[in-house]
Amino acid sequence: MESSRQWQQHSGLVLDRVNEFDVIECLSCGYKHVVPIPTQEELEQVYREDYYSHEKPLYLDEHLEDLDWWNLVYDERYDYLESQLPGESRSLLDIGSGPGYFLLRGKARGWNTLGVEPSTRAAAHSRDLGLDVREGFVDEALVKSLGTFDVVYLHEVLEHIPNPASLLSIVTQLLKPGGILCVIVPNDYNPLQKALRTTMNFEPWWLAPPHHINYFDHESLLTLLKNQGFDILSRSSTFPIELFLLMGMNYVGDSSMGRMVHRQRKNMELNLTKIGCAEWKQRTYQAFAQQGIGREVVAYARLASFE
Ligand SMILES: [Zn+2]
């Protein structure tokens, strides 16, 4: 069987067991992931039809409610990309573009945008926004029809797929010379999560197989990117949401508390911008990254072969 054959290539210390999956510190991959690894066919079914309906039924509504804040997050990313690219280099491919709002923001800023999204519902939503979005998965078959781009954006994609290295290899074909890859993944088994687990009896709440197959942190993501031929241009973190657990606001398994702490974090970031402290915030979040904390890793990279 495909899954058992794949499993043979992966071995390492078993860290956790959840929903019939083991999480291993894989020696050959260099990052943590579940075994057995779900097959591409199993995942395609999940993401085409089920993901936004069953797993994330409120995602589209909540994204809209949070849109002011998302646009702040997006603008920070576009500002950085624009600072690193010549003025005419404004083409972007968003792989796993979801409801399309990152693309929409880019389009409003003058970027030429294209999305690829497996969820029928999310792709249809994006087209309703007037965006160019292909429905499907990026693979070797699709790649030739897409062209090349100044930026490839992978927001919360690499943790979901069976073979991140092979997607990154495809990305190298999609980037123009000097183009930039922006990757965002959850920062899992991070120091705050591990400390909360050890000292305050939290179960490993960040584990979510089969949707999350891979569990990266700053170091293992950067190593993966370097192994695929990328140089790291810059990296940062998103807000260390675990700080709310230390404040006594236990959002684990409590979605209304989860929304509440998210709202507070959102307000803080919007207000920091409003009071003129956006740069201070960025430097602080880069310092979080240096400490290995922050809920997500945000990394910008360029192919090392580019001169
Ligand atoms: Zn592995």
PDB file of C-alpha atoms and ligand atoms in Angstrom:
ATOM      1  CA  MET A   1       0.000   0.000   0.000  1.00  0.00           C
ATOM      2  CA  GLU A   2       1.094   3.551  -0.732  1.00  0.00           C
ATOM      3  CA  SER A   3       0.797   4.713   2.886  1.00  0.00           C
ATOM      4  CA  SER A   4       2.749   1.830   4.364  1.00  0.00           C
ATOM      5  CA  ARG A   5       5.476   2.179   1.760  1.00  0.00           C
ATOM      6  CA  GLN A   6       5.765   5.882   2.575  1.00  0.00           C
ATOM      7  CA  TRP A   7       5.859   5.108   6.231  1.00  0.00           C
ATOM      8  CA  GLN A   8       8.899   2.870   5.769  1.00  0.00           C
ATOM      9  CA  GLN A   9      10.955   5.880   4.657  1.00  0.00           C
ATOM     10  CA  HIS A  10      10.156   7.841   7.809  1.00  0.00           C
ATOM     11  CA  SER A  11      11.445   7.068  11.252  1.00  0.00           C
ATOM     12  CA  GLY A  12      12.289   8.842  14.452  1.00  0.00           C
ATOM     13  CA  LEU A  13      11.302   9.277  18.058  1.00  0.00           C
ATOM     14  CA  VAL A  14       7.532   9.055  18.634  1.00  0.00           C
ATOM     15  CA  LEU A  15       6.503  12.262  20.421  1.00  0.00           C
ATOM     16  CA  ASP A  16       2.743  11.856  20.626  1.00  0.00           C
ATOM     17  CA  ARG A  17      -0.122   9.666  19.559  1.00  0.00           C
ATOM     18  CA  VAL A  18      -3.459  11.163  18.503  1.00  0.00           C
ATOM     19  CA  ASN A  19      -6.400   9.866  16.412  1.00  0.00           C
ATOM     20  CA  GLU A  20      -4.525   6.709  15.367  1.00  0.00           C
ATOM     21  CA  PHE A  21      -1.547   8.763  14.207  1.00  0.00           C
ATOM     22  CA  ASP A  22       1.915   8.899  15.720  1.00  0.00           C
ATOM     23  CA  VAL A  23       3.815  12.172  15.586  1.00  0.00           C
ATOM     24  CA  ILE A  24       7.477  11.457  14.963  1.00  0.00           C
ATOM     25  CA  GLU A  25      10.598  13.577  14.978  1.00  0.00           C
ATOM     26  CA  CYS A  26      11.462  12.367  11.499  1.00  0.00           C
ATOM     27  CA  LEU A  27      15.162  11.858  10.934  1.00  0.00           C
ATOM     28  CA  SER A  28      14.945  11.817   7.149  1.00  0.00           C
ATOM     29  CA  CYS A  29      12.598  14.841   6.790  1.00  0.00           C
ATOM     30  CA  GLY A  30      14.180  16.962   9.541  1.00  0.00           C
ATOM     31  CA  TYR A  31      10.815  18.068  10.949  1.00  0.00           C
ATOM     32  CA  LYS A  32       7.983  16.463  12.918  1.00  0.00           C
ATOM     33  CA  HIS A  33       5.115  14.791  11.115  1.00  0.00           C
ATOM     34  CA  VAL A  34       2.469  12.143  11.567  1.00  0.00           C
ATOM     35  CA  VAL A  35       2.751   8.541  10.439  1.00  0.00           C
ATOM     36  CA  PRO A  36       1.144   7.022   8.585  1.00  0.00           C
ATOM     37  CA  ILE A  37       1.103   9.969   6.190  1.00  0.00           C
ATOM     38  CA  PRO A  38      -2.344  10.296   4.572  1.00  0.00           C
ATOM     39  CA  THR A  39      -2.240   9.723   0.833  1.00  0.00           C
ATOM     40  CA  GLN A  40      -2.705  12.484  -1.729  1.00  0.00           C
ATOM     41  CA  GLU A  41      -6.006  10.847  -2.776  1.00  0.00           C
ATOM     42  CA  GLU A  42      -7.375  10.918   0.789  1.00  0.00           C
ATOM     43  CA  LEU A  43      -6.456  14.554   1.171  1.00  0.00           C
ATOM     44  CA  GLU A  44      -7.851  15.633  -2.173  1.00  0.00           C
ATOM     45  CA  GLN A  45     -11.251  14.374  -1.109  1.00  0.00           C
ATOM     46  CA  VAL A  46     -11.019  16.265   2.202  1.00  0.00           C
ATOM     47  CA  TYR A  47     -10.001  19.584   0.717  1.00  0.00           C
ATOM     48  CA  ARG A  48     -12.170  19.624  -2.378  1.00  0.00           C
ATOM     49  CA  GLU A  49     -15.438  19.042  -0.585  1.00  0.00           C
ATOM     50  CA  ASP A  50     -15.177  18.948   3.165  1.00  0.00           C
ATOM     51  CA  TYR A  51     -12.711  21.409   4.553  1.00  0.00           C
ATOM     52  CA  TYR A  52     -14.600  24.699   4.610  1.00  0.00           C
ATOM     53  CA  SER A  53     -17.947  22.972   5.217  1.00  0.00           C
ATOM     54  CA  HIS A  54     -17.086  20.599   8.043  1.00  0.00           C
ATOM     55  CA  GLU A  55     -13.712  21.485   9.455  1.00  0.00           C
ATOM     56  CA  LYS A  56     -13.973  25.253   9.210  1.00  0.00           C
ATOM     57  CA  PRO A  57     -17.687  26.060   8.751  1.00  0.00           C
ATOM     58  CA  LEU A  58     -17.318  29.590  10.167  1.00  0.00           C
ATOM     59  CA  TYR A  59     -14.084  30.376   8.376  1.00  0.00           C
ATOM     60  CA  LEU A  60     -15.510  32.566   5.621  1.00  0.00           C
ATOM     61  CA  ASP A  61     -17.782  34.530   7.992  1.00  0.00           C
ATOM     62  CA  GLU A  62     -15.040  35.021  10.541  1.00  0.00           C
ATOM     63  CA  HIS A  63     -12.561  36.057   7.893  1.00  0.00           C
ATOM     64  CA  LEU A  64     -14.956  38.767   6.783  1.00  0.00           C
ATOM     65  CA  GLU A  65     -15.505  39.910  10.377  1.00  0.00           C
ATOM     66  CA  ASP A  66     -11.712  40.106  10.787  1.00  0.00           C
ATOM     67  CA  LEU A  67     -11.054  41.709   7.414  1.00  0.00           C
ATOM     68  CA  ASP A  68      -9.688  45.044   8.755  1.00  0.00           C
ATOM     69  CA  TRP A  69      -7.142  43.140  10.757  1.00  0.00           C
ATOM     70  CA  TRP A  70      -6.317  40.712   7.944  1.00  0.00           C
ATOM     71  CA  ASN A  71      -5.712  43.644   5.607  1.00  0.00           C
ATOM     72  CA  LEU A  72      -3.251  45.067   8.139  1.00  0.00           C
ATOM     73  CA  VAL A  73      -1.446  41.696   8.183  1.00  0.00           C
ATOM     74  CA  TYR A  74      -1.545  41.491   4.378  1.00  0.00           C
ATOM     75  CA  ASP A  75      -0.304  45.077   3.928  1.00  0.00           C
ATOM     76  CA  GLU A  76       2.687  44.369   6.141  1.00  0.00           C
ATOM     77  CA  ARG A  77       3.560  41.410   3.879  1.00  0.00           C
ATOM     78  CA  TYR A  78       3.000  43.353   0.649  1.00  0.00           C
ATOM     79  CA  ASP A  79       5.040  46.285   2.026  1.00  0.00           C
ATOM     80  CA  TYR A  80       7.943  43.942   2.645  1.00  0.00           C
ATOM     81  CA  LEU A  81       7.658  42.249  -0.766  1.00  0.00           C
ATOM     82  CA  GLU A  82       7.462  45.614  -2.550  1.00  0.00           C
ATOM     83  CA  SER A  83      10.557  46.777  -0.658  1.00  0.00           C
ATOM     84  CA  GLN A  84      12.525  43.767  -1.972  1.00  0.00           C
ATOM     85  CA  LEU A  85      11.426  43.739  -5.626  1.00  0.00           C
ATOM     86  CA  PRO A  86      11.848  46.161  -8.540  1.00  0.00           C
ATOM     87  CA  GLY A  87       8.800  48.373  -9.130  1.00  0.00           C
ATOM     88  CA  GLU A  88       7.627  46.477 -12.196  1.00  0.00           C
ATOM     89  CA  SER A  89       7.833  43.061 -10.488  1.00  0.00           C
ATOM     90  CA  ARG A  90       4.307  42.684  -9.178  1.00  0.00           C
ATOM     91  CA  SER A  91       3.032  39.233 -10.113  1.00  0.00           C
ATOM     92  CA  LEU A  92       1.936  36.849  -7.386  1.00  0.00           C
ATOM     93  CA  LEU A  93       0.715  33.272  -7.153  1.00  0.00           C
ATOM     94  CA  ASP A  94      -1.156  32.315  -3.973  1.00  0.00           C
ATOM     95  CA  ILE A  95      -1.143  28.525  -3.558  1.00  0.00           C
ATOM     96  CA  GLY A  96      -4.032  27.520  -1.313  1.00  0.00           C
ATOM     97  CA  SER A  97      -5.638  30.931  -1.688  1.00  0.00           C
ATOM     98  CA  GLY A  98      -8.710  30.103   0.433  1.00  0.00           C
ATOM     99  CA  PRO A  99     -11.461  32.721   0.253  1.00  0.00           C
ATOM    100  CA  GLY A 100      -9.185  35.023  -1.782  1.00  0.00           C
ATOM    101  CA  TYR A 101      -8.718  38.068   0.435  1.00  0.00           C
ATOM    102  CA  PHE A 102      -4.922  38.125   0.234  1.00  0.00           C
ATOM    103  CA  LEU A 103      -5.231  38.190  -3.552  1.00  0.00           C
ATOM    104  CA  LEU A 104      -7.928  40.866  -3.380  1.00  0.00           C
ATOM    105  CA  ARG A 105      -5.660  43.105  -1.282  1.00  0.00           C
ATOM    106  CA  GLY A 106      -2.793  42.586  -3.717  1.00  0.00           C
ATOM    107  CA  LYS A 107      -4.984  43.383  -6.698  1.00  0.00           C
ATOM    108  CA  ALA A 108      -6.074  46.629  -5.022  1.00  0.00           C
ATOM    109  CA  ARG A 109      -2.376  47.495  -4.604  1.00  0.00           C
ATOM    110  CA  GLY A 110      -1.728  46.948  -8.323  1.00  0.00           C
ATOM    111  CA  TRP A 111      -0.439  43.372  -8.280  1.00  0.00           C
ATOM    112  CA  ASN A 112      -1.242  40.820 -10.984  1.00  0.00           C
ATOM    113  CA  THR A 113      -2.618  37.945  -8.994  1.00  0.00           C
ATOM    114  CA  LEU A 114      -3.498  34.306  -9.518  1.00  0.00           C
ATOM    115  CA  GLY A 115      -4.737  31.795  -6.961  1.00  0.00           C
ATOM    116  CA  VAL A 116      -4.921  28.021  -6.860  1.00  0.00           C
ATOM    117  CA  GLU A 117      -7.392  26.583  -4.383  1.00  0.00           C
ATOM    118  CA  PRO A 118      -8.655  22.998  -3.976  1.00  0.00           C
ATOM    119  CA  SER A 119     -11.887  23.844  -2.142  1.00  0.00           C
ATOM    120  CA  THR A 120     -14.785  24.252  -4.564  1.00  0.00           C
ATOM    121  CA  ARG A 121     -16.550  26.567  -2.137  1.00  0.00           C
ATOM    122  CA  ALA A 122     -13.556  28.825  -1.472  1.00  0.00           C
ATOM    123  CA  ALA A 123     -12.638  28.985  -5.172  1.00  0.00           C
ATOM    124  CA  ALA A 124     -16.210  29.980  -6.085  1.00  0.00           C
ATOM    125  CA  HIS A 125     -16.145  32.648  -3.355  1.00  0.00           C
ATOM    126  CA  SER A 126     -12.910  34.043  -4.802  1.00  0.00           C
ATOM    127  CA  ARG A 127     -14.366  34.197  -8.294  1.00  0.00           C
ATOM    128  CA  ASP A 128     -17.357  36.095  -6.882  1.00  0.00           C
ATOM    129  CA  LEU A 129     -14.813  38.670  -5.686  1.00  0.00           C
ATOM    130  CA  GLY A 130     -13.623  39.025  -9.300  1.00  0.00           C
ATOM    131  CA  LEU A 131     -10.392  37.098  -8.770  1.00  0.00           C
ATOM    132  CA  ASP A 132      -8.599  34.726 -11.115  1.00  0.00           C
ATOM    133  CA  VAL A 133      -8.473  31.463  -9.170  1.00  0.00           C
ATOM    134  CA  ARG A 134      -7.906  27.947 -10.516  1.00  0.00           C
ATOM    135  CA  GLU A 135      -9.620  25.169  -8.656  1.00  0.00           C
ATOM    136  CA  GLY A 136      -7.297  22.277  -7.858  1.00  0.00           C
ATOM    137  CA  PHE A 137      -3.942  21.253  -6.461  1.00  0.00           C
ATOM    138  CA  VAL A 138      -0.594  22.535  -7.672  1.00  0.00           C
ATOM    139  CA  ASP A 139       1.261  19.586  -9.136  1.00  0.00           C
ATOM    140  CA  GLU A 140       3.684  18.907 -11.979  1.00  0.00           C
ATOM    141  CA  ALA A 141       0.767  18.628 -14.415  1.00  0.00           C
ATOM    142  CA  LEU A 142      -0.652  22.060 -13.562  1.00  0.00           C
ATOM    143  CA  VAL A 143       2.624  23.890 -13.131  1.00  0.00           C
ATOM    144  CA  LYS A 144       3.362  24.452 -16.828  1.00  0.00           C
ATOM    145  CA  SER A 145       0.042  26.181 -17.411  1.00  0.00           C
ATOM    146  CA  LEU A 146       0.570  28.671 -14.604  1.00  0.00           C
ATOM    147  CA  GLY A 147       3.605  30.646 -15.842  1.00  0.00           C
ATOM    148  CA  THR A 148       6.157  32.265 -13.533  1.00  0.00           C
ATOM    149  CA  PHE A 149       5.792  34.845 -10.788  1.00  0.00           C
ATOM    150  CA  ASP A 150       7.698  37.420  -8.764  1.00  0.00           C
ATOM    151  CA  VAL A 151       6.153  36.041  -5.592  1.00  0.00           C
ATOM    152  CA  VAL A 152       4.791  32.669  -4.534  1.00  0.00           C
ATOM    153  CA  TYR A 153       2.746  32.792  -1.332  1.00  0.00           C
ATOM    154  CA  LEU A 154       2.158  29.699   0.814  1.00  0.00           C
ATOM    155  CA  HIS A 155      -0.034  30.614   3.767  1.00  0.00           C
ATOM    156  CA  GLU A 156      -0.754  27.618   6.007  1.00  0.00           C
ATOM    157  CA  VAL A 157      -0.171  25.077   3.265  1.00  0.00           C
ATOM    158  CA  LEU A 158       3.001  23.122   4.069  1.00  0.00           C
ATOM    159  CA  GLU A 159       1.566  21.654   7.280  1.00  0.00           C
ATOM    160  CA  HIS A 160      -1.323  20.122   5.316  1.00  0.00           C
ATOM    161  CA  ILE A 161       0.452  18.238   2.540  1.00  0.00           C
ATOM    162  CA  PRO A 162       2.163  14.821   2.389  1.00  0.00           C
ATOM    163  CA  ASN A 163       5.359  16.029   0.765  1.00  0.00           C
ATOM    164  CA  PRO A 164       6.401  19.645   1.447  1.00  0.00           C
ATOM    165  CA  ALA A 165       9.791  19.171  -0.247  1.00  0.00           C
ATOM    166  CA  SER A 166       8.168  18.232  -3.535  1.00  0.00           C
ATOM    167  CA  LEU A 167       5.854  21.287  -3.435  1.00  0.00           C
ATOM    168  CA  LEU A 168       8.872  23.523  -2.736  1.00  0.00           C
ATOM    169  CA  SER A 169      10.629  21.959  -5.697  1.00  0.00           C
ATOM    170  CA  ILE A 170       7.612  22.849  -7.854  1.00  0.00           C
ATOM    171  CA  VAL A 171       7.724  26.386  -6.435  1.00  0.00           C
ATOM    172  CA  THR A 172      11.276  26.800  -7.722  1.00  0.00           C
ATOM    173  CA  GLN A 173       9.853  26.331 -11.237  1.00  0.00           C
ATOM    174  CA  LEU A 174       7.152  28.943 -10.597  1.00  0.00           C
ATOM    175  CA  LEU A 175       9.458  31.734  -9.439  1.00  0.00           C
ATOM    176  CA  LYS A 176      11.003  34.249 -11.814  1.00  0.00           C
ATOM    177  CA  PRO A 177      14.741  34.923 -11.333  1.00  0.00           C
ATOM    178  CA  GLY A 178      15.021  36.931  -8.115  1.00  0.00           C
ATOM    179  CA  GLY A 179      11.464  36.037  -7.135  1.00  0.00           C
ATOM    180  CA  ILE A 180      10.478  35.633  -3.501  1.00  0.00           C
ATOM    181  CA  LEU A 181       8.759  32.819  -1.680  1.00  0.00           C
ATOM    182  CA  CYS A 182       6.705  33.772   1.384  1.00  0.00           C
ATOM    183  CA  VAL A 183       5.830  30.879   3.701  1.00  0.00           C
ATOM    184  CA  ILE A 184       3.645  30.915   6.799  1.00  0.00           C
ATOM    185  CA  VAL A 185       3.254  27.757   8.907  1.00  0.00           C
ATOM    186  CA  PRO A 186       2.175  27.111  12.500  1.00  0.00           C
ATOM    187  CA  ASN A 187       5.067  27.140  14.972  1.00  0.00           C
ATOM    188  CA  ASP A 188       4.398  23.886  16.808  1.00  0.00           C
ATOM    189  CA  TYR A 189       6.074  22.273  19.785  1.00  0.00           C
ATOM    190  CA  ASN A 190       7.219  25.834  20.469  1.00  0.00           C
ATOM    191  CA  PRO A 191       8.795  26.699  23.842  1.00  0.00           C
ATOM    192  CA  LEU A 192       5.583  28.154  25.316  1.00  0.00           C
ATOM    193  CA  GLN A 193       3.497  25.161  24.236  1.00  0.00           C
ATOM    194  CA  LYS A 194       6.057  22.748  25.643  1.00  0.00           C
ATOM    195  CA  ALA A 195       6.348  24.612  28.946  1.00  0.00           C
ATOM    196  CA  LEU A 196       2.553  24.819  29.372  1.00  0.00           C
ATOM    197  CA  ARG A 197       2.286  21.146  28.669  1.00  0.00           C
ATOM    198  CA  THR A 198       4.997  20.156  31.116  1.00  0.00           C
ATOM    199  CA  THR A 199       4.079  22.411  33.998  1.00  0.00           C
ATOM    200  CA  MET A 200       0.326  23.054  33.679  1.00  0.00           C
ATOM    201  CA  ASN A 201      -0.890  19.673  32.407  1.00  0.00           C
ATOM    202  CA  PHE A 202      -2.079  20.853  29.001  1.00  0.00           C
ATOM    203  CA  GLU A 203      -2.494  18.084  26.445  1.00  0.00           C
ATOM    204  CA  PRO A 204      -0.801  18.814  23.080  1.00  0.00           C
ATOM    205  CA  TRP A 205      -3.769  20.852  21.809  1.00  0.00           C
ATOM    206  CA  TRP A 206      -1.958  21.998  18.659  1.00  0.00           C
ATOM    207  CA  LEU A 207      -2.037  18.514  17.101  1.00  0.00           C
ATOM    208  CA  ALA A 208      -4.672  18.211  14.384  1.00  0.00           C
ATOM    209  CA  PRO A 209      -4.240  15.143  12.189  1.00  0.00           C
ATOM    210  CA  PRO A 210      -5.190  14.367   9.515  1.00  0.00           C
ATOM    211  CA  HIS A 211      -5.485  18.062   8.568  1.00  0.00           C
ATOM    212  CA  HIS A 212      -2.125  18.935  10.014  1.00  0.00           C
ATOM    213  CA  ILE A 213       0.358  16.318   8.887  1.00  0.00           C
ATOM    214  CA  ASN A 214       3.567  18.288   9.489  1.00  0.00           C
ATOM    215  CA  TYR A 215       4.605  20.192  12.619  1.00  0.00           C
ATOM    216  CA  PHE A 216       7.269  22.804  11.892  1.00  0.00           C
ATOM    217  CA  ASP A 217       9.061  25.304  14.060  1.00  0.00           C
ATOM    218  CA  HIS A 218      11.339  28.186  13.066  1.00  0.00           C
ATOM    219  CA  GLU A 219      14.423  26.041  12.818  1.00  0.00           C
ATOM    220  CA  SER A 220      12.968  23.082  10.925  1.00  0.00           C
ATOM    221  CA  LEU A 221      11.146  25.302   8.403  1.00  0.00           C
ATOM    222  CA  LEU A 222      14.283  27.296   7.668  1.00  0.00           C
ATOM    223  CA  THR A 223      16.294  24.086   7.306  1.00  0.00           C
ATOM    224  CA  LEU A 224      13.740  22.683   4.862  1.00  0.00           C
ATOM    225  CA  LEU A 225      13.845  25.886   2.793  1.00  0.00           C
ATOM    226  CA  LYS A 226      17.645  25.893   2.729  1.00  0.00           C
ATOM    227  CA  ASN A 227      17.717  22.214   1.734  1.00  0.00           C
ATOM    228  CA  GLN A 228      15.469  23.093  -1.198  1.00  0.00           C
ATOM    229  CA  GLY A 229      17.919  25.736  -2.415  1.00  0.00           C
ATOM    230  CA  PHE A 230      16.504  28.874  -0.772  1.00  0.00           C
ATOM    231  CA  ASP A 231      18.306  31.655   1.098  1.00  0.00           C
ATOM    232  CA  ILE A 232      16.331  33.191   3.948  1.00  0.00           C
ATOM    233  CA  LEU A 233      15.750  36.922   3.418  1.00  0.00           C
ATOM    234  CA  SER A 234      13.799  37.637   6.559  1.00  0.00           C
ATOM    235  CA  ARG A 235      11.676  35.919   9.155  1.00  0.00           C
ATOM    236  CA  SER A 236       9.238  36.854  11.833  1.00  0.00           C
ATOM    237  CA  SER A 237       6.474  35.452  14.023  1.00  0.00           C
ATOM    238  CA  THR A 238       2.816  36.091  14.474  1.00  0.00           C
ATOM    239  CA  PHE A 239       1.559  36.887  17.978  1.00  0.00           C
ATOM    240  CA  PRO A 240       2.373  34.221  20.629  1.00  0.00           C
ATOM    241  CA  ILE A 241      -1.276  33.421  21.301  1.00  0.00           C
ATOM    242  CA  GLU A 242      -0.210  31.041  24.123  1.00  0.00           C
ATOM    243  CA  LEU A 243       0.382  34.154  26.244  1.00  0.00           C
ATOM    244  CA  PHE A 244      -3.387  34.187  26.802  1.00  0.00           C
ATOM    245  CA  LEU A 245      -3.117  30.748  28.427  1.00  0.00           C
ATOM    246  CA  LEU A 246      -0.529  32.207  30.793  1.00  0.00           C
ATOM    247  CA  MET A 247      -2.993  35.021  31.556  1.00  0.00           C
ATOM    248  CA  GLY A 248      -5.500  32.367  32.621  1.00  0.00           C
ATOM    249  CA  MET A 249      -7.704  32.597  29.548  1.00  0.00           C
ATOM    250  CA  ASN A 250      -7.972  28.973  28.534  1.00  0.00           C
ATOM    251  CA  TYR A 251      -9.133  28.907  24.933  1.00  0.00           C
ATOM    252  CA  VAL A 252      -8.169  25.261  24.365  1.00  0.00           C
ATOM    253  CA  GLY A 253     -11.274  23.442  23.138  1.00  0.00           C
ATOM    254  CA  ASP A 254     -13.393  26.567  23.779  1.00  0.00           C
ATOM    255  CA  SER A 255     -14.198  28.266  20.500  1.00  0.00           C
ATOM    256  CA  SER A 256     -15.962  31.293  22.019  1.00  0.00           C
ATOM    257  CA  MET A 257     -12.971  31.952  24.285  1.00  0.00           C
ATOM    258  CA  GLY A 258     -10.826  31.389  21.206  1.00  0.00           C
ATOM    259  CA  ARG A 259     -12.689  34.133  19.345  1.00  0.00           C
ATOM    260  CA  MET A 260     -12.422  36.422  22.360  1.00  0.00           C
ATOM    261  CA  VAL A 261      -8.657  36.130  22.717  1.00  0.00           C
ATOM    262  CA  HIS A 262      -8.310  36.485  18.960  1.00  0.00           C
ATOM    263  CA  ARG A 263     -10.327  39.720  19.131  1.00  0.00           C
ATOM    264  CA  GLN A 264      -8.044  41.074  21.843  1.00  0.00           C
ATOM    265  CA  ARG A 265      -4.934  40.246  19.890  1.00  0.00           C
ATOM    266  CA  LYS A 266      -6.491  41.789  16.791  1.00  0.00           C
ATOM    267  CA  ASN A 267      -7.398  44.984  18.670  1.00  0.00           C
ATOM    268  CA  MET A 268      -3.911  45.256  20.078  1.00  0.00           C
ATOM    269  CA  GLU A 269      -2.307  44.979  16.644  1.00  0.00           C
ATOM    270  CA  LEU A 270      -4.766  47.395  15.009  1.00  0.00           C
ATOM    271  CA  ASN A 271      -4.271  49.880  17.846  1.00  0.00           C
ATOM    272  CA  LEU A 272      -0.487  49.614  17.711  1.00  0.00           C
ATOM    273  CA  THR A 273      -0.730  50.725  14.096  1.00  0.00           C
ATOM    274  CA  LYS A 274      -3.227  53.454  14.979  1.00  0.00           C
ATOM    275  CA  ILE A 275      -0.900  54.946  17.609  1.00  0.00           C
ATOM    276  CA  GLY A 276       2.041  54.893  15.210  1.00  0.00           C
ATOM    277  CA  CYS A 277       3.889  51.875  16.660  1.00  0.00           C
ATOM    278  CA  ALA A 278       3.727  49.522  13.656  1.00  0.00           C
ATOM    279  CA  GLU A 279       7.511  49.419  13.253  1.00  0.00           C
ATOM    280  CA  TRP A 280       8.023  48.773  16.944  1.00  0.00           C
ATOM    281  CA  LYS A 281       5.535  45.914  16.662  1.00  0.00           C
ATOM    282  CA  GLN A 282       7.419  44.446  13.715  1.00  0.00           C
ATOM    283  CA  ARG A 283      10.748  44.562  15.543  1.00  0.00           C
ATOM    284  CA  THR A 284       9.168  42.985  18.621  1.00  0.00           C
ATOM    285  CA  TYR A 285       7.674  40.150  16.585  1.00  0.00           C
ATOM    286  CA  GLN A 286      11.066  39.576  14.957  1.00  0.00           C
ATOM    287  CA  ALA A 287      12.481  39.291  18.471  1.00  0.00           C
ATOM    288  CA  PHE A 288       9.773  36.702  19.263  1.00  0.00           C
ATOM    289  CA  ALA A 289      11.011  34.781  16.220  1.00  0.00           C
ATOM    290  CA  GLN A 290      14.578  34.915  17.536  1.00  0.00           C
ATOM    291  CA  GLN A 291      13.300  33.263  20.727  1.00  0.00           C
ATOM    292  CA  GLY A 292      11.457  30.580  18.754  1.00  0.00           C
ATOM    293  CA  ILE A 293       8.038  31.760  19.957  1.00  0.00           C
ATOM    294  CA  GLY A 294       5.001  33.166  18.120  1.00  0.00           C
ATOM    295  CA  ARG A 295       2.012  31.143  16.915  1.00  0.00           C
ATOM    296  CA  GLU A 296       3.269  31.033  13.334  1.00  0.00           C
ATOM    297  CA  VAL A 297       6.549  31.266  11.497  1.00  0.00           C
ATOM    298  CA  VAL A 298       6.629  33.844   8.685  1.00  0.00           C
ATOM    299  CA  ALA A 299       9.589  33.411   6.346  1.00  0.00           C
ATOM    300  CA  TYR A 300      10.674  35.126   3.130  1.00  0.00           C
ATOM    301  CA  ALA A 301      13.190  33.348   0.927  1.00  0.00           C
ATOM    302  CA  ARG A 302      14.860  33.663  -2.464  1.00  0.00           C
ATOM    303  CA  LEU A 303      16.523  30.959  -4.548  1.00  0.00           C
ATOM    304  CA  ALA A 304      20.191  30.824  -3.651  1.00  0.00           C
ATOM    305  CA  SER A 305      21.072  30.408  -7.347  1.00  0.00           C
ATOM    306  CA  PHE A 306      19.845  33.967  -7.998  1.00  0.00           C
ATOM    307  CA  GLU A 307      22.710  36.440  -8.279  1.00  0.00           C
TER     308      GLU A 307
HETATM  309 ZN    ZN B   1       9.674  11.969   7.384  1.00  0.00          ZN
END
